[in-house]
CSV table of C-alpha atoms in Angstrom, one decimal:
chain,number,residue,atom,x,y,z
A,1,UNK,CA,10.4,-13.3,22.1
A,2,UNK,CA,10.3,-15.0,18.5
A,3,UNK,CA,8.4,-13.6,15.8
A,4,UNK,CA,7.4,-16.5,13.6
A,5,UNK,CA,5.8,-16.8,10.2
A,6,UNK,CA,4.3,-20.2,9.6
A,7,UNK,CA,4.7,-22.2,6.5
A,8,UNK,CA,2.3,-24.4,5.3
A,9,UNK,CA,2.2,-26.0,2.0
A,10,UNK,CA,-0.8,-28.1,1.1
A,11,UNK,CA,-2.5,-29.6,-1.5
A,12,UNK,CA,-5.5,-28.0,-2.9
A,13,UNK,CA,-9.0,-28.5,-1.4
A,14,UNK,CA,-12.2,-28.9,-2.8
A,15,UNK,CA,-14.0,-25.9,-4.4
A,16,UNK,CA,-16.3,-26.0,-1.4
A,17,UNK,CA,-15.1,-23.2,0.6
A,18,UNK,CA,-17.2,-24.2,3.9
A,19,UNK,CA,-14.7,-26.9,3.9
A,20,UNK,CA,-11.7,-24.9,3.9
A,21,UNK,CA,-9.1,-26.2,6.2
A,22,UNK,CA,-9.3,-24.5,9.6
A,23,UNK,CA,-6.1,-22.8,11.0
A,24,UNK,CA,-4.8,-22.2,14.5
A,25,UNK,CA,-4.8,-18.8,15.4
A,26,UNK,CA,-1.2,-17.3,15.7
A,27,UNK,CA,-0.2,-16.9,19.0
A,28,UNK,CA,0.2,-13.4,20.8
A,29,UNK,CA,3.8,-13.2,19.6
A,30,UNK,CA,3.5,-14.6,16.1
A,31,UNK,CA,2.5,-13.2,12.9
A,32,UNK,CA,1.0,-15.4,10.1
A,33,UNK,CA,2.0,-14.0,6.8
A,34,UNK,CA,0.0,-15.5,3.6
A,35,UNK,CA,0.9,-14.7,0.1
A,36,UNK,CA,-0.3,-15.7,-3.4
A,37,UNK,CA,1.4,-15.2,-6.6
A,38,UNK,CA,-1.2,-14.1,-9.2
A,39,UNK,CA,0.9,-15.8,-12.0
A,40,UNK,CA,0.5,-19.1,-10.3
A,41,UNK,CA,-3.3,-19.1,-10.6
A,42,UNK,CA,-4.2,-19.8,-14.4
A,43,UNK,CA,-7.7,-21.5,-14.1
A,44,UNK,CA,-10.3,-19.5,-15.5
A,45,UNK,CA,-13.0,-21.3,-13.9
A,46,UNK,CA,-11.3,-21.1,-10.5
A,47,UNK,CA,-11.1,-17.3,-10.8
A,48,UNK,CA,-14.8,-17.2,-11.6
A,49,UNK,CA,-15.6,-19.4,-8.5
A,50,UNK,CA,-13.4,-16.8,-6.4
A,51,UNK,CA,-15.4,-13.9,-7.7
A,52,UNK,CA,-18.4,-15.4,-6.0
A,53,UNK,CA,-16.9,-14.9,-2.6
A,54,UNK,CA,-16.6,-11.3,-3.0
A,55,UNK,CA,-19.1,-8.6,-1.8
A,56,UNK,CA,-20.8,-6.3,-4.6
A,57,UNK,CA,-18.6,-3.7,-3.6
A,58,UNK,CA,-15.3,-5.8,-4.0
A,59,UNK,CA,-16.5,-6.9,-7.3
A,60,UNK,CA,-17.1,-3.5,-8.4
A,61,UNK,CA,-13.6,-2.5,-7.7
A,62,UNK,CA,-12.2,-5.5,-9.4
A,63,UNK,CA,-14.1,-4.4,-12.6
A,64,UNK,CA,-12.8,-0.8,-12.0
A,65,UNK,CA,-9.1,-2.2,-12.5
A,66,UNK,CA,-7.8,-1.3,-15.8
A,67,UNK,CA,-6.6,-4.5,-17.7
A,68,UNK,CA,-7.0,-8.2,-17.1
A,69,UNK,CA,-4.0,-8.7,-15.1
A,70,UNK,CA,-5.0,-6.0,-12.6
A,71,UNK,CA,-8.4,-7.2,-12.2
A,72,UNK,CA,-7.2,-10.9,-11.4
A,73,UNK,CA,-4.6,-9.6,-9.1
A,74,UNK,CA,-7.4,-7.4,-7.2
A,75,UNK,CA,-9.9,-10.6,-7.3
A,76,UNK,CA,-7.0,-12.8,-5.8
A,77,UNK,CA,-6.2,-10.2,-3.1
A,78,UNK,CA,-9.7,-10.2,-1.9
A,79,UNK,CA,-10.1,-13.9,-2.2
A,80,UNK,CA,-6.9,-14.3,0.0
A,81,UNK,CA,-8.1,-12.0,2.8
A,82,UNK,CA,-11.5,-13.6,3.0
A,83,UNK,CA,-10.5,-17.3,2.9
A,84,UNK,CA,-7.5,-16.8,5.1
A,85,UNK,CA,-9.7,-14.9,7.9
A,86,UNK,CA,-12.5,-17.4,7.2
A,87,UNK,CA,-10.0,-20.4,8.0
A,88,UNK,CA,-9.0,-18.8,11.5
A,89,UNK,CA,-12.6,-18.8,12.8
A,90,UNK,CA,-12.8,-21.5,15.4
A,91,UNK,CA,-16.3,-22.0,15.4
A,92,UNK,CA,-16.5,-24.5,12.7
A,93,UNK,CA,-16.0,-23.0,9.2
A,94,UNK,CA,-17.3,-19.5,8.7
A,95,UNK,CA,-18.2,-18.8,4.9
A,96,UNK,CA,-15.8,-16.5,3.6
A,97,UNK,CA,-18.5,-14.7,1.7
A,98,UNK,CA,-20.2,-13.7,4.9
A,99,UNK,CA,-17.4,-11.9,6.4
A,100,UNK,CA,-17.8,-8.1,6.2
A,101,UNK,CA,-15.3,-5.5,6.5
A,102,UNK,CA,-15.2,-1.8,7.9
A,103,UNK,CA,-12.7,0.9,7.9
A,104,UNK,CA,-11.4,2.4,11.3
A,105,UNK,CA,-11.8,6.2,11.2
A,106,UNK,CA,-8.5,6.5,9.6
A,107,UNK,CA,-9.4,4.4,6.8
A,108,UNK,CA,-7.6,1.1,7.8
A,109,UNK,CA,-9.5,-2.1,6.9
A,110,UNK,CA,-10.8,-4.2,9.5
A,111,UNK,CA,-13.2,-7.2,10.0
A,112,UNK,CA,-16.6,-6.2,11.1
A,113,UNK,CA,-17.7,-8.9,13.3
A,114,UNK,CA,-20.9,-7.5,14.0
A,115,UNK,CA,-22.9,-10.3,12.5
A,116,UNK,CA,-21.3,-13.0,14.6
A,117,UNK,CA,-22.9,-13.8,17.8
A,118,UNK,CA,-20.0,-15.9,19.1
A,119,UNK,CA,-18.5,-13.7,21.8
A,120,UNK,CA,-15.3,-15.5,21.7
A,121,UNK,CA,-14.4,-14.2,18.3
A,122,UNK,CA,-10.5,-13.7,18.3
A,123,UNK,CA,-9.2,-10.1,18.4
A,124,UNK,CA,-7.8,-10.9,14.9
A,125,UNK,CA,-5.9,-8.2,13.3
A,126,UNK,CA,-4.9,-8.2,9.5
A,127,UNK,CA,-3.1,-6.2,6.9
A,128,UNK,CA,-2.7,-6.5,3.4
A,129,UNK,CA,-0.2,-5.5,0.7
A,130,UNK,CA,0.0,-6.1,-3.0
A,131,UNK,CA,2.3,-5.5,-5.7
A,132,UNK,CA,1.7,-6.7,-9.3
A,133,UNK,CA,3.4,-10.0,-8.6
A,134,UNK,CA,2.4,-10.9,-5.1
A,135,UNK,CA,-0.5,-10.3,-2.8
A,136,UNK,CA,0.1,-10.6,1.0
A,137,UNK,CA,-2.0,-10.9,4.0
A,138,UNK,CA,-0.7,-10.7,7.7
A,139,UNK,CA,-2.4,-12.0,10.6
A,140,UNK,CA,-2.0,-11.4,14.3
A,141,UNK,CA,-4.0,-11.6,17.5
A,142,UNK,CA,-4.5,-9.0,19.8
A,143,UNK,CA,-1.9,-6.6,18.4
A,144,UNK,CA,-1.9,-4.3,15.4
A,145,UNK,CA,0.0,-5.4,12.4
A,146,UNK,CA,1.1,-3.7,9.3
A,147,UNK,CA,3.0,-5.4,6.3
A,148,UNK,CA,4.4,-4.2,3.0
A,149,UNK,CA,5.7,-6.2,0.2
A,150,UNK,CA,7.8,-5.1,-2.9
A,151,UNK,CA,9.6,-6.7,-5.8
A,152,UNK,CA,13.2,-6.8,-5.0
A,153,UNK,CA,13.9,-5.9,-8.5
A,154,UNK,CA,11.9,-3.1,-8.6
A,155,UNK,CA,13.5,0.1,-10.3
A,156,UNK,CA,13.0,3.5,-8.8
A,157,UNK,CA,12.7,5.9,-11.5
A,158,UNK,CA,14.2,8.8,-9.7
A,159,UNK,CA,17.7,9.1,-8.0
A,160,UNK,CA,17.7,6.8,-5.0
A,161,UNK,CA,19.1,9.5,-2.8
A,162,UNK,CA,17.0,12.3,-4.0
A,163,UNK,CA,14.1,10.2,-3.4
A,164,UNK,CA,15.3,9.6,0.0
A,165,UNK,CA,16.2,13.2,0.7
A,166,UNK,CA,12.5,14.1,-0.1
A,167,UNK,CA,10.9,11.5,2.0
A,168,UNK,CA,13.1,9.7,4.5
A,169,UNK,CA,14.7,10.9,7.6
A,170,UNK,CA,18.0,12.5,7.9
A,171,UNK,CA,19.7,9.5,9.5
A,172,UNK,CA,18.2,7.3,6.9
A,173,UNK,CA,19.4,9.4,4.1
A,174,UNK,CA,22.9,9.4,5.8
A,175,UNK,CA,22.8,5.5,5.8
A,176,UNK,CA,21.9,5.2,2.3
A,177,UNK,CA,24.7,7.6,1.1
A,178,UNK,CA,27.2,5.6,2.7
A,179,UNK,CA,26.3,2.7,0.5
A,180,UNK,CA,28.6,2.7,-2.6
A,181,UNK,CA,27.2,0.2,-4.9
A,182,UNK,CA,24.2,1.7,-6.4
A,183,UNK,CA,22.4,-1.6,-6.7
A,184,UNK,CA,23.0,-2.5,-2.9
A,185,UNK,CA,21.9,1.3,-2.3
A,186,UNK,CA,18.7,0.5,-4.4
A,187,UNK,CA,17.9,-2.6,-2.3
A,188,UNK,CA,18.4,-0.8,0.9
A,189,UNK,CA,16.1,1.9,-0.2
A,190,UNK,CA,13.2,-0.6,-0.7
A,191,UNK,CA,14.0,-2.6,2.2
A,192,UNK,CA,13.6,0.9,4.2
A,193,UNK,CA,10.7,1.6,2.3
A,194,UNK,CA,8.7,-1.7,3.1
A,195,UNK,CA,9.9,-1.2,6.8
A,196,UNK,CA,8.5,2.3,6.8
A,197,UNK,CA,5.2,1.4,5.1
A,198,UNK,CA,4.7,-1.6,7.3
A,199,UNK,CA,4.9,0.7,10.5
A,200,UNK,CA,2.5,3.4,9.2
A,201,UNK,CA,0.1,0.7,8.2
A,202,UNK,CA,0.4,-0.9,11.7
A,203,UNK,CA,-0.2,2.4,13.1
A,204,UNK,CA,-3.2,2.4,11.3
A,205,UNK,CA,-3.9,6.2,11.8
A,206,UNK,CA,-3.5,7.3,7.9
A,207,UNK,CA,-0.1,8.5,6.7
A,208,UNK,CA,-0.4,12.1,8.1
A,209,UNK,CA,0.1,10.5,11.5
A,210,UNK,CA,3.6,9.4,10.9
A,211,UNK,CA,5.2,11.1,7.8
A,212,UNK,CA,8.1,9.2,6.6
A,213,UNK,CA,10.6,12.0,7.4
A,214,UNK,CA,9.7,12.1,11.1
A,215,UNK,CA,10.9,8.5,12.1
A,216,UNK,CA,14.0,6.3,11.4
A,217,UNK,CA,14.2,2.5,11.0
A,218,UNK,CA,17.5,1.3,11.5
A,219,UNK,CA,19.2,-2.2,11.8
A,220,UNK,CA,19.7,-3.0,15.2
A,221,UNK,CA,23.3,-3.4,15.9
A,222,UNK,CA,24.7,-6.9,16.9
A,223,UNK,CA,21.6,-8.5,15.5
A,224,UNK,CA,21.0,-10.3,12.5
A,225,UNK,CA,18.1,-8.8,11.0
A,226,UNK,CA,16.7,-6.6,13.9
A,227,UNK,CA,15.3,-3.4,13.4
A,228,UNK,CA,14.8,-0.4,15.6
A,229,UNK,CA,12.3,2.5,15.3
A,230,UNK,CA,13.4,5.9,16.3
A,231,UNK,CA,11.3,9.0,16.2
A,232,UNK,CA,13.0,12.1,15.4
A,233,UNK,CA,12.5,15.2,17.2
A,234,UNK,CA,10.3,16.9,14.4
A,235,UNK,CA,7.5,14.4,15.0
A,236,UNK,CA,4.8,16.2,16.8
A,237,UNK,CA,3.6,14.0,19.7
A,238,UNK,CA,-0.2,14.2,20.0
A,239,UNK,CA,-1.5,14.1,23.6
A,240,UNK,CA,-2.5,10.6,23.1
A,241,UNK,CA,0.9,9.2,21.9
A,242,UNK,CA,2.6,11.1,24.8
A,243,UNK,CA,2.3,7.9,26.9
A,244,UNK,CA,3.7,5.7,24.3
A,245,UNK,CA,7.4,4.9,24.4
A,246,UNK,CA,9.6,5.5,21.4
A,247,UNK,CA,11.7,2.6,21.6
A,248,UNK,CA,10.8,-1.2,21.8
A,249,UNK,CA,7.1,-0.3,21.3
A,250,UNK,CA,6.9,-1.7,17.7
A,251,UNK,CA,8.6,-4.8,16.4
A,252,UNK,CA,9.9,-5.3,12.8
A,253,UNK,CA,10.9,-8.2,10.7
A,254,UNK,CA,12.1,-8.1,7.2
A,255,UNK,CA,11.9,-11.2,4.9
A,256,UNK,CA,12.7,-12.2,1.5
A,257,UNK,CA,9.7,-13.9,0.1
A,258,UNK,CA,9.4,-16.4,-2.8
A,259,UNK,CA,13.0,-15.3,-3.8
A,260,UNK,CA,11.7,-12.2,-5.4
A,261,UNK,CA,10.1,-9.9,-2.8
A,262,UNK,CA,10.8,-8.0,0.5
A,263,UNK,CA,8.2,-8.3,3.0
A,264,UNK,CA,8.3,-6.1,6.1
A,265,UNK,CA,6.1,-6.9,8.9
A,266,UNK,CA,5.6,-4.5,12.0
A,267,UNK,CA,3.5,-5.4,14.8
A,268,UNK,CA,2.9,-3.7,18.3
A,269,UNK,CA,4.6,-4.8,21.3
A,270,UNK,CA,2.3,-5.1,24.1
A,271,UNK,CA,4.7,-6.9,26.3
A,272,UNK,CA,6.5,-3.6,26.9
A,273,UNK,CA,9.5,-5.6,27.9
A,274,UNK,CA,12.0,-3.3,26.3
A,275,UNK,CA,15.7,-3.9,26.7
A,276,UNK,CA,17.6,-6.1,24.3
A,277,UNK,CA,14.7,-7.8,22.3
A,278,UNK,CA,16.1,-9.6,19.2
A,279,UNK,CA,14.2,-10.6,16.5
A,280,UNK,CA,15.6,-13.9,15.0
A,281,UNK,CA,15.8,-13.6,11.2
A,282,UNK,CA,18.4,-15.1,9.1
A,283,UNK,CA,18.6,-13.9,5.5
A,284,UNK,CA,20.1,-17.2,4.2
A,285,UNK,CA,18.5,-19.8,6.3
A,286,UNK,CA,15.4,-18.5,7.6
A,287,UNK,CA,13.7,-20.0,10.6
A,288,UNK,CA,10.4,-18.3,9.3
A,289,UNK,CA,8.6,-20.0,6.9
A,290,UNK,CA,5.9,-18.3,4.9
A,291,UNK,CA,2.5,-19.6,3.8
A,292,UNK,CA,2.0,-19.9,0.3
A,293,UNK,CA,-1.6,-20.0,-0.2
A,294,UNK,CA,-2.0,-23.0,-2.3
A,295,UNK,CA,-5.5,-23.7,-1.0
A,296,UNK,CA,-6.2,-21.2,-3.6
A,297,UNK,CA,-4.3,-22.7,-6.6
A,298,UNK,CA,-4.9,-26.2,-7.5
A,299,UNK,CA,-1.8,-26.5,-9.8
A,300,UNK,CA,0.5,-26.1,-6.8
A,301,UNK,CA,4.0,-27.4,-6.9
A,302,UNK,CA,4.5,-28.9,-3.5
A,303,UNK,CA,4.0,-32.3,-2.4
A,304,UNK,CA,3.3,-31.8,1.3
A,305,UNK,CA,-0.1,-33.0,2.3
A,306,UNK,CA,-2.2,-32.5,5.2
A,307,UNK,CA,-1.9,-29.9,7.9
A,308,UNK,CA,1.4,-28.6,8.5
A,309,UNK,CA,2.7,-29.0,12.3
A,310,UNK,CA,3.1,-25.4,13.8
A,311,UNK,CA,6.3,-23.8,13.5
A,312,UNK,CA,7.2,-26.2,10.7
A,313,UNK,CA,10.5,-24.6,9.6
A,314,UNK,CA,11.4,-24.3,5.8
A,315,UNK,CA,14.7,-23.6,4.5
A,316,UNK,CA,14.7,-20.7,2.5
A,317,UNK,CA,17.3,-19.3,0.3
B,1,UNK,CA,-1.3,36.0,-12.9
B,2,UNK,CA,-1.3,38.2,-9.8
B,3,UNK,CA,-4.2,40.1,-11.3
B,4,UNK,CA,-6.4,37.2,-11.8
B,5,UNK,CA,-6.5,36.2,-8.2
B,6,UNK,CA,-8.2,39.6,-7.3
B,7,UNK,CA,-10.8,39.1,-9.8
B,8,UNK,CA,-14.2,37.8,-8.8
B,9,UNK,CA,-13.4,34.7,-10.8
B,10,UNK,CA,-11.5,32.2,-8.9
B,11,UNK,CA,-10.1,28.9,-10.3
B,12,UNK,CA,-9.8,27.6,-7.0
B,13,UNK,CA,-13.1,26.7,-6.3
B,14,UNK,CA,-15.2,24.8,-7.2
B,15,UNK,CA,-12.6,22.9,-8.9
B,16,UNK,CA,-15.0,20.1,-10.0
B,17,UNK,CA,-17.4,22.7,-11.6
B,18,UNK,CA,-14.3,24.1,-13.7
B,19,UNK,CA,-13.5,20.4,-14.6
B,20,UNK,CA,-17.0,19.5,-15.8
B,21,UNK,CA,-17.1,22.8,-17.9
B,22,UNK,CA,-13.9,22.1,-19.4
B,23,UNK,CA,-14.6,18.4,-20.3
B,24,UNK,CA,-17.8,19.5,-21.8
B,25,UNK,CA,-16.0,21.0,-25.0
B,26,UNK,CA,-12.9,22.5,-26.2
B,27,UNK,CA,-14.4,26.0,-26.3
B,28,UNK,CA,-13.3,27.8,-23.3
B,29,UNK,CA,-15.7,30.4,-23.8
B,30,UNK,CA,-18.5,28.9,-21.8
B,31,UNK,CA,-21.0,30.8,-19.9
B,32,UNK,CA,-19.3,31.0,-16.6
B,33,UNK,CA,-16.6,33.2,-18.6
B,34,UNK,CA,-18.9,34.6,-20.9
B,35,UNK,CA,-18.5,38.1,-19.8
B,36,UNK,CA,-14.7,38.0,-20.8
B,37,UNK,CA,-15.4,35.7,-23.9
B,38,UNK,CA,-15.2,38.6,-26.5
B,39,UNK,CA,-12.9,40.8,-24.8
B,40,UNK,CA,-9.6,41.1,-26.1
B,41,UNK,CA,-8.2,42.6,-23.0
B,42,UNK,CA,-5.0,41.4,-21.6
B,43,UNK,CA,-7.1,39.9,-18.6
B,44,UNK,CA,-9.3,37.9,-20.7
B,45,UNK,CA,-6.1,36.6,-22.6
B,46,UNK,CA,-4.7,35.5,-19.4
B,47,UNK,CA,-8.0,33.8,-18.5
B,48,UNK,CA,-8.0,31.9,-21.7
B,49,UNK,CA,-4.6,30.8,-21.3
B,50,UNK,CA,-5.3,29.6,-17.7
B,51,UNK,CA,-8.3,27.5,-18.8
B,52,UNK,CA,-6.4,25.9,-21.6
B,53,UNK,CA,-3.5,25.0,-19.0
B,54,UNK,CA,-6.1,22.9,-17.2
B,55,UNK,CA,-6.5,20.4,-20.1
B,56,UNK,CA,-2.7,20.6,-20.7
B,57,UNK,CA,-2.1,19.9,-17.2
B,58,UNK,CA,-4.4,16.7,-17.3
B,59,UNK,CA,-2.2,15.8,-20.4
B,60,UNK,CA,0.9,16.3,-18.9
B,61,UNK,CA,-0.1,14.4,-15.7
B,62,UNK,CA,-1.5,11.3,-18.0
B,63,UNK,CA,1.9,11.4,-19.4
B,64,UNK,CA,3.8,11.0,-16.1
B,65,UNK,CA,1.4,8.5,-14.7
B,66,UNK,CA,1.8,6.5,-17.9
B,67,UNK,CA,5.4,6.5,-17.9
B,68,UNK,CA,5.7,5.8,-14.1
B,69,UNK,CA,3.3,2.9,-14.3
B,70,UNK,CA,4.5,1.5,-17.6
B,71,UNK,CA,1.4,1.6,-19.4
B,72,UNK,CA,0.9,0.4,-22.7
B,73,UNK,CA,-0.5,3.1,-25.3
B,74,UNK,CA,-3.7,1.5,-25.7
B,75,UNK,CA,-4.7,1.5,-21.8
B,76,UNK,CA,-7.8,3.5,-21.4
B,77,UNK,CA,-6.9,6.6,-19.4
B,78,UNK,CA,-9.2,9.3,-18.4
B,79,UNK,CA,-8.8,12.2,-15.9
B,80,UNK,CA,-11.1,10.2,-13.6
B,81,UNK,CA,-8.6,7.4,-13.8
B,82,UNK,CA,-7.7,6.3,-10.2
B,83,UNK,CA,-4.1,5.6,-9.7
B,84,UNK,CA,-4.9,2.3,-7.9
B,85,UNK,CA,-7.0,1.2,-10.8
B,86,UNK,CA,-4.2,1.5,-13.1
B,87,UNK,CA,-2.0,-0.5,-10.8
B,88,UNK,CA,-0.2,2.1,-8.8
B,89,UNK,CA,1.0,1.1,-5.5
B,90,UNK,CA,2.1,3.5,-2.7
B,91,UNK,CA,5.7,3.6,-4.1
B,92,UNK,CA,4.3,4.4,-7.5
B,93,UNK,CA,2.2,7.2,-6.1
B,94,UNK,CA,5.0,8.8,-4.3
B,95,UNK,CA,7.0,8.6,-7.5
B,96,UNK,CA,4.2,10.2,-9.5
B,97,UNK,CA,4.1,12.9,-7.0
B,98,UNK,CA,8.0,13.5,-7.3
B,99,UNK,CA,7.7,13.5,-11.1
B,100,UNK,CA,4.9,16.0,-10.9
B,101,UNK,CA,7.0,18.4,-8.5
B,102,UNK,CA,9.8,18.2,-11.0
B,103,UNK,CA,7.7,18.9,-14.1
B,104,UNK,CA,5.9,21.8,-12.4
B,105,UNK,CA,8.4,23.2,-10.3
B,106,UNK,CA,6.2,23.0,-7.3
B,107,UNK,CA,6.3,21.2,-3.9
B,108,UNK,CA,3.6,19.0,-2.7
B,109,UNK,CA,2.8,18.7,1.1
B,110,UNK,CA,2.7,15.0,2.2
B,111,UNK,CA,-1.0,15.8,3.3
B,112,UNK,CA,-1.9,17.2,0.0
B,113,UNK,CA,-0.3,14.3,-1.7
B,114,UNK,CA,-2.1,11.7,0.0
B,115,UNK,CA,-5.5,13.3,-1.3
B,116,UNK,CA,-4.5,12.7,-4.8
B,117,UNK,CA,-6.2,9.5,-6.0
B,118,UNK,CA,-7.0,10.5,-9.7
B,119,UNK,CA,-5.4,12.4,-12.7
B,120,UNK,CA,-8.0,15.2,-12.1
B,121,UNK,CA,-7.1,15.7,-8.6
B,122,UNK,CA,-3.4,15.8,-9.3
B,123,UNK,CA,-4.0,18.4,-12.1
B,124,UNK,CA,-6.2,20.5,-10.0
B,125,UNK,CA,-3.8,20.4,-7.1
B,126,UNK,CA,-1.0,21.5,-9.5
B,127,UNK,CA,-3.0,24.2,-11.0
B,128,UNK,CA,-3.5,25.5,-7.4
B,129,UNK,CA,0.0,25.4,-6.3
B,130,UNK,CA,1.2,27.0,-9.6
B,131,UNK,CA,-1.0,29.7,-9.3
B,132,UNK,CA,-0.2,30.2,-5.6
B,133,UNK,CA,3.3,30.7,-6.5
B,134,UNK,CA,4.7,34.2,-6.7
B,135,UNK,CA,4.5,35.9,-9.8
B,136,UNK,CA,7.9,36.1,-11.5
């Protein structure tokens, strides 16, 4: 099974959002990851246009952000979610303004399809993550997804090991403490952070359902970039979770995004095939490409035009 | 501090009312605590110190948040400021909690940490945990 993240670089479209280029849904085994870098969006009138896409609540939240940079970032995050999900609607262009969102009982955001009469609405799942320099949205069909992005250069103010001892599992602390180079150690800490966050967000039951020190994520031996989830004995298994297997039920991928960020993706494995499933991620030359949401930014640098063929590979360094 | 917890005046609840009282002015001899206001007993002195600690706690929390989020000095910051509105992501929030634990020598449960979304909430939780600590 291959996890693929589709890349698509396309020229900017007209400002008329009802003519957003439609997208093909990810297959059951795919995750699509969309991202936008706020510093690439400079046009004030474009930002104004985007703000018209947001619901009143979203607009309020954007205004609550302290400072123009944070406001812009929040605006772009919501724009990214709305336009991306709207583009997946197979029934001829859903207006991104008309999308409604709700939260599950644990607070995880979901699309609220109640206004749509089309019974063939795809069981689309999404998850968002933002840092100050990048907003990302992961999309799957049928299975739960969680994503987390962090700047690779992010400095941790505390001692990394002390931080890990406080929050991570014992095995993860052990792993981190064997790394001699502090810079490598910091990077591995951040990678683990994104993977663990992605898992908790995919689970969608709030952070208390999976405290960080109750599970371990470790590299799968013999694979390049595969990860395993192991639950420690400290975790209390509720009666609902008793039937869930501990291994192979969740899949992880870790990417380097835009040369500046780590992005972790966690999706449910409903195939339950267990065994030796490898996730093909190559850190140098990735077979995954990531969609840069240039449909949001007219001043895009790419030269690719039109729809990208599916699974279009892009070499990433 | 142990003697305070046995009086009818509890700082635990409702914390919002206490916050409102504190925010209204620098005088801590407000109506709610009126009966102790003019007393010079040891108890009232402790009460006044506890009230002062609340505003001081908020200030300390604000300083930690400012440092963690690398906010400029002129960023508008109030007790009601939400961490997310200041640009904190999940890693920032956890680092803030760790810094608060170190500063105040307390231990924050993960479930409590999740419920902290503003500076005031952090200060309230800290006060709560500090008070619960066994008297030295």
